[in-house]
Amino acid sequence: MRFSSAVVFILCSLLVGCVEPQKDTPQQDVHYILGVSYLQEGNASRALQEFHQAYEVDAHNPDVLVGLGRAYQLKGAFSEAESFYLKALKERPDDPLIENNLGALYLDLQRPDDAIHYFGKAASNLMFASSEVSLTGLGFAHFQKLEYLEAIQAYREALVQNPRYAQAHLRLGETYYAMGKTDRAVGEFQQSLKLNGNNPFTHFQLGLAYMKLNNPTEAAQYFRNVVRLAPSSDLGEQADHYLELLQ
């Protein structure tokens, strides 16, 4: 599971939402709004088309550049994604939203040191309203390096900023699990589920934790939840495999 797909990416313009283009909206803004809409639908190919049309009108718009970076990242074209993110940062230096997204890209690229650099910069920006996102990314970068104590510290800082950020609870539980602190892991996974009950990865992690605690009944229940929530995914297939083993 790519970490950046788990709510660590932030679009520069948070005003788009469900806004419909108006007749007097500039053409590049229309294409940008449509591009964001396609990203929200998970249609990276259509998003690329719209962002490129916006780019042809204004090649220096950092929001458009970030949109292109995100679309290419979703397509697995990481070199192109990096190029557009860096162009966006050149247009808008020290922007924590762009730095956060670069950190997410470097997680996908398995370059944790670069991710730590950019997540750290974003999280330290006092004007950044979503520092819990960057702190969680920072924690996961340390997790990739097996630096579990540093990861825990970052996740706890994220939860100080936003105690209801489910992703930080999930990743904190994942770290406890890796350290063999399974009871603590279960507590964090359960807290994450209270905040976001439809995340199949959290259910999967709980299934693994209860298997480790020799509680096959609970484990099977959470694996069944994974199959229900994500039946056609790789995670769903893994959960189905564990259910067979538990029978």
Short mmCIF file of C-alpha atoms in Angstrom, two decimals:
data_model
loop_
_atom_site.label_atom_id
_atom_site.label_comp_id
_atom_site.label_asym_id
_atom_site.label_seq_id
_atom_site.Cartn_x
_atom_site.Cartn_y
_atom_site.Cartn_z
CA MET A 1 0.00 0.00 0.00
CA ARG A 2 1.51 3.33 -1.01
CA PHE A 3 1.61 5.65 1.93
CA SER A 4 0.79 8.71 -0.14
CA SER A 5 -2.52 7.14 -1.11
CA ALA A 6 -3.47 7.24 2.56
CA VAL A 7 -4.33 10.84 3.03
CA VAL A 8 -0.83 12.25 3.06
CA PHE A 9 -1.25 14.13 -0.21
CA ILE A 10 -2.84 17.59 -0.21
CA LEU A 11 -3.94 19.58 -3.22
CA CYS A 12 -2.71 23.16 -3.16
CA SER A 13 -6.16 24.60 -3.77
CA LEU A 14 -8.61 23.33 -1.18
CA LEU A 15 -11.35 25.58 -2.50
CA VAL A 16 -12.28 23.43 -5.46
CA GLY A 17 -14.34 20.73 -3.75
CA CYS A 18 -17.54 20.30 -5.69
CA VAL A 19 -17.43 23.76 -7.29
CA GLU A 20 -18.82 23.84 -10.81
CA PRO A 21 -17.02 25.99 -13.43
CA GLN A 22 -18.93 29.18 -14.17
CA LYS A 23 -19.33 30.77 -17.59
CA ASP A 24 -16.97 33.62 -16.72
CA THR A 25 -14.31 31.37 -15.14
CA PRO A 26 -10.90 31.69 -16.91
CA GLN A 27 -10.21 28.75 -19.18
CA GLN A 28 -7.15 27.53 -17.26
CA ASP A 29 -9.20 27.56 -14.05
CA VAL A 30 -11.92 25.48 -15.70
CA HIS A 31 -9.38 22.84 -16.70
CA TYR A 32 -7.78 22.94 -13.24
CA ILE A 33 -11.14 22.46 -11.50
CA LEU A 34 -12.00 19.57 -13.81
CA GLY A 35 -8.56 18.06 -13.19
CA VAL A 36 -9.08 18.14 -9.45
CA SER A 37 -12.52 16.57 -9.87
CA TYR A 38 -11.05 13.72 -11.89
CA LEU A 39 -8.34 13.21 -9.24
CA GLN A 40 -11.04 12.97 -6.59
CA GLU A 41 -12.73 10.31 -8.72
CA GLY A 42 -9.45 8.42 -9.06
CA ASN A 43 -9.26 9.05 -12.82
CA ALA A 44 -5.63 10.11 -13.19
CA SER A 45 -5.65 9.85 -17.00
CA ARG A 46 -8.49 12.34 -17.44
CA ALA A 47 -6.94 14.55 -14.75
CA LEU A 48 -3.69 14.64 -16.72
CA GLN A 49 -5.53 15.77 -19.82
CA GLU A 50 -7.21 18.64 -18.00
CA PHE A 51 -4.11 19.75 -16.10
CA HIS A 52 -2.06 19.74 -19.29
CA GLN A 53 -4.61 21.99 -20.97
CA ALA A 54 -4.39 24.35 -18.01
CA TYR A 55 -0.58 24.13 -18.22
CA GLU A 56 -0.65 25.19 -21.87
CA VAL A 57 -2.40 28.39 -20.82
CA ASP A 58 -0.27 29.11 -17.74
CA ALA A 59 2.91 27.06 -17.31
CA HIS A 60 3.84 28.89 -14.10
CA ASN A 61 0.71 28.23 -12.05
CA PRO A 62 1.91 26.24 -9.00
CA ASP A 63 -1.52 24.71 -8.36
CA VAL A 64 -1.60 23.32 -11.90
CA LEU A 65 1.97 22.07 -11.53
CA VAL A 66 1.05 20.25 -8.32
CA GLY A 67 -2.01 18.75 -10.01
CA LEU A 68 0.22 17.42 -12.78
CA GLY A 69 2.63 16.05 -10.19
CA ARG A 70 -0.13 14.23 -8.36
CA ALA A 71 -1.67 12.80 -11.53
CA TYR A 72 1.70 11.51 -12.74
CA GLN A 73 2.38 10.09 -9.29
CA LEU A 74 -0.88 8.15 -9.38
CA LYS A 75 0.10 6.80 -12.80
CA GLY A 76 3.43 5.63 -11.39
CA ALA A 77 5.40 8.11 -13.53
CA PHE A 78 7.51 9.23 -10.58
CA SER A 79 10.21 11.07 -12.54
CA GLU A 80 7.62 13.30 -14.20
CA ALA A 81 5.83 13.79 -10.87
CA GLU A 82 9.05 14.92 -9.20
CA SER A 83 9.79 17.35 -12.03
CA PHE A 84 6.40 19.07 -11.73
CA TYR A 85 6.48 19.22 -7.93
CA LEU A 86 9.92 20.84 -8.01
CA LYS A 87 8.72 23.33 -10.63
CA ALA A 88 5.78 24.17 -8.36
CA LEU A 89 8.12 24.70 -5.41
CA LYS A 90 10.27 27.00 -7.53
CA GLU A 91 7.20 29.08 -8.31
CA ARG A 92 6.06 29.08 -4.67
CA PRO A 93 9.13 28.57 -2.44
CA ASP A 94 8.74 27.16 1.07
CA ASP A 95 5.09 26.26 0.48
CA PRO A 96 4.30 23.53 3.04
CA LEU A 97 1.58 21.98 0.88
CA ILE A 98 4.01 21.42 -1.97
CA GLU A 99 6.74 20.23 0.40
CA ASN A 100 4.26 17.79 1.93
CA ASN A 101 3.46 16.36 -1.49
CA LEU A 102 7.14 15.99 -2.36
CA GLY A 103 7.56 14.08 0.88
CA ALA A 104 4.71 11.77 -0.13
CA LEU A 105 6.34 11.18 -3.52
CA TYR A 106 9.67 10.31 -1.93
CA LEU A 107 7.91 7.76 0.27
CA ASP A 108 6.62 6.11 -2.90
CA LEU A 109 10.16 6.21 -4.29
CA GLN A 110 11.56 4.59 -1.13
CA ARG A 111 13.75 7.64 -0.51
CA PRO A 112 13.04 8.19 3.18
CA ASP A 113 15.83 10.71 3.78
CA ASP A 114 14.39 13.04 1.13
CA ALA A 115 10.91 12.45 2.55
CA ILE A 116 12.14 13.35 6.05
CA HIS A 117 13.61 16.60 4.69
CA TYR A 118 10.43 17.80 3.02
CA PHE A 119 7.97 16.55 5.63
CA GLY A 120 10.10 18.16 8.31
CA LYS A 121 10.08 21.50 6.49
CA ALA A 122 6.32 21.38 6.00
CA ALA A 123 5.60 20.38 9.59
CA SER A 124 7.80 23.14 11.00
CA ASN A 125 5.95 25.86 9.10
CA LEU A 126 3.81 27.60 11.70
CA MET A 127 1.39 28.77 9.01
CA PHE A 128 0.62 25.20 7.92
CA ALA A 129 -2.87 24.18 9.02
CA SER A 130 -2.37 20.45 8.35
CA SER A 131 0.88 19.77 10.17
CA GLU A 132 -0.48 16.47 11.50
CA VAL A 133 -0.39 15.16 7.92
CA SER A 134 3.27 16.03 7.43
CA LEU A 135 4.20 14.77 10.90
CA THR A 136 2.57 11.44 10.07
CA GLY A 137 4.49 11.32 6.80
CA LEU A 138 7.65 12.14 8.74
CA GLY A 139 6.93 9.28 11.11
CA PHE A 140 6.42 6.82 8.27
CA ALA A 141 9.69 7.88 6.65
CA HIS A 142 11.46 7.03 9.92
CA PHE A 143 9.49 3.77 10.01
CA GLN A 144 10.86 2.91 6.56
CA LYS A 145 14.35 3.35 8.02
CA LEU A 146 13.43 1.13 11.02
CA GLU A 147 13.86 4.17 13.26
CA TYR A 148 10.90 3.24 15.41
CA LEU A 149 11.46 5.63 18.33
CA GLU A 150 11.71 8.60 15.95
CA ALA A 151 8.58 7.37 14.17
CA ILE A 152 6.65 7.16 17.44
CA GLN A 153 7.72 10.66 18.41
CA ALA A 154 6.49 12.08 15.09
CA TYR A 155 3.15 10.26 15.31
CA ARG A 156 2.60 11.48 18.86
CA GLU A 157 3.35 15.03 17.77
CA ALA A 158 0.80 14.60 14.99
CA LEU A 159 -1.81 13.48 17.53
CA VAL A 160 -1.05 16.49 19.72
CA GLN A 161 -1.91 18.65 16.70
CA ASN A 162 -5.02 16.61 15.87
CA PRO A 163 -6.07 13.79 18.24
CA ARG A 164 -8.73 12.72 15.73
CA TYR A 165 -6.34 12.08 12.85
CA ALA A 166 -7.02 8.39 12.18
CA GLN A 167 -3.95 7.88 10.01
CA ALA A 168 -1.59 8.81 12.86
CA HIS A 169 -3.26 6.27 15.16
CA LEU A 170 -3.01 3.63 12.44
CA ARG A 171 0.68 4.25 11.79
CA LEU A 172 1.48 4.43 15.50
CA GLY A 173 -0.17 1.04 15.91
CA GLU A 174 1.82 -0.31 12.97
CA THR A 175 5.04 0.80 14.68
CA TYR A 176 4.07 -0.78 17.99
CA TYR A 177 3.27 -4.00 16.11
CA ALA A 178 6.70 -3.99 14.46
CA MET A 179 8.27 -3.52 17.90
CA GLY A 180 6.38 -6.51 19.31
CA LYS A 181 4.10 -4.35 21.47
CA THR A 182 0.97 -5.99 20.11
CA ASP A 183 -1.45 -4.95 22.87
CA ARG A 184 -0.53 -1.30 22.35
CA ALA A 185 -0.86 -1.79 18.60
CA VAL A 186 -4.41 -3.11 18.99
CA GLY A 187 -5.35 -0.07 21.06
CA GLU A 188 -4.15 2.33 18.39
CA PHE A 189 -5.77 0.35 15.57
CA GLN A 190 -9.06 0.35 17.45
CA GLN A 191 -8.80 4.11 18.00
CA SER A 192 -8.15 4.57 14.29
CA LEU A 193 -11.25 2.51 13.47
CA LYS A 194 -13.39 4.67 15.74
CA LEU A 195 -12.39 7.65 13.60
CA ASN A 196 -12.44 5.91 10.21
CA GLY A 197 -14.23 2.59 10.29
CA ASN A 198 -14.07 1.95 6.55
CA ASN A 199 -10.31 1.69 6.12
CA PRO A 200 -9.63 -1.93 5.05
CA PHE A 201 -5.93 -1.63 5.91
CA THR A 202 -6.78 -0.92 9.56
CA HIS A 203 -9.05 -3.97 9.69
CA PHE A 204 -6.26 -6.03 8.11
CA GLN A 205 -3.74 -4.84 10.68
CA LEU A 206 -6.15 -5.75 13.48
CA GLY A 207 -6.56 -9.20 11.96
CA LEU A 208 -2.80 -9.70 12.01
CA ALA A 209 -2.54 -8.40 15.56
CA TYR A 210 -5.23 -10.73 16.87
CA MET A 211 -3.57 -13.66 15.09
CA LYS A 212 -0.36 -12.77 16.93
CA LEU A 213 -2.33 -12.64 20.20
CA ASN A 214 -3.72 -16.14 19.48
CA ASN A 215 -7.28 -14.89 19.15
CA PRO A 216 -8.45 -16.48 15.87
CA THR A 217 -12.10 -15.50 16.36
CA GLU A 218 -11.36 -11.78 16.47
CA ALA A 219 -8.77 -12.12 13.72
CA ALA A 220 -11.25 -13.80 11.39
CA GLN A 221 -13.84 -11.08 12.00
CA TYR A 222 -11.46 -8.34 10.92
CA PHE A 223 -10.24 -10.29 7.90
CA ARG A 224 -13.87 -10.76 6.85
CA ASN A 225 -14.29 -6.99 7.15
CA VAL A 226 -11.38 -6.51 4.75
CA VAL A 227 -12.96 -8.84 2.21
CA ARG A 228 -16.25 -6.97 2.55
CA LEU A 229 -14.68 -3.52 2.19
CA ALA A 230 -12.12 -4.34 -0.53
CA PRO A 231 -13.14 -7.63 -2.14
CA SER A 232 -11.18 -7.24 -5.41
CA SER A 233 -8.00 -5.76 -3.97
CA ASP A 234 -4.66 -7.40 -3.16
CA LEU A 235 -5.43 -6.72 0.49
CA GLY A 236 -8.76 -8.51 0.15
CA GLU A 237 -7.03 -11.53 -1.39
CA GLN A 238 -4.50 -11.62 1.45
CA ALA A 239 -7.31 -11.44 3.99
CA ASP A 240 -9.12 -14.28 2.23
CA HIS A 241 -5.94 -16.35 2.42
CA TYR A 242 -5.68 -15.78 6.16
CA LEU A 243 -9.32 -16.74 6.59
CA GLU A 244 -8.57 -20.07 4.93
CA LEU A 245 -5.67 -20.62 7.32
CA LEU A 246 -7.88 -19.84 10.31
CA GLN A 247 -10.55 -22.39 9.39
#
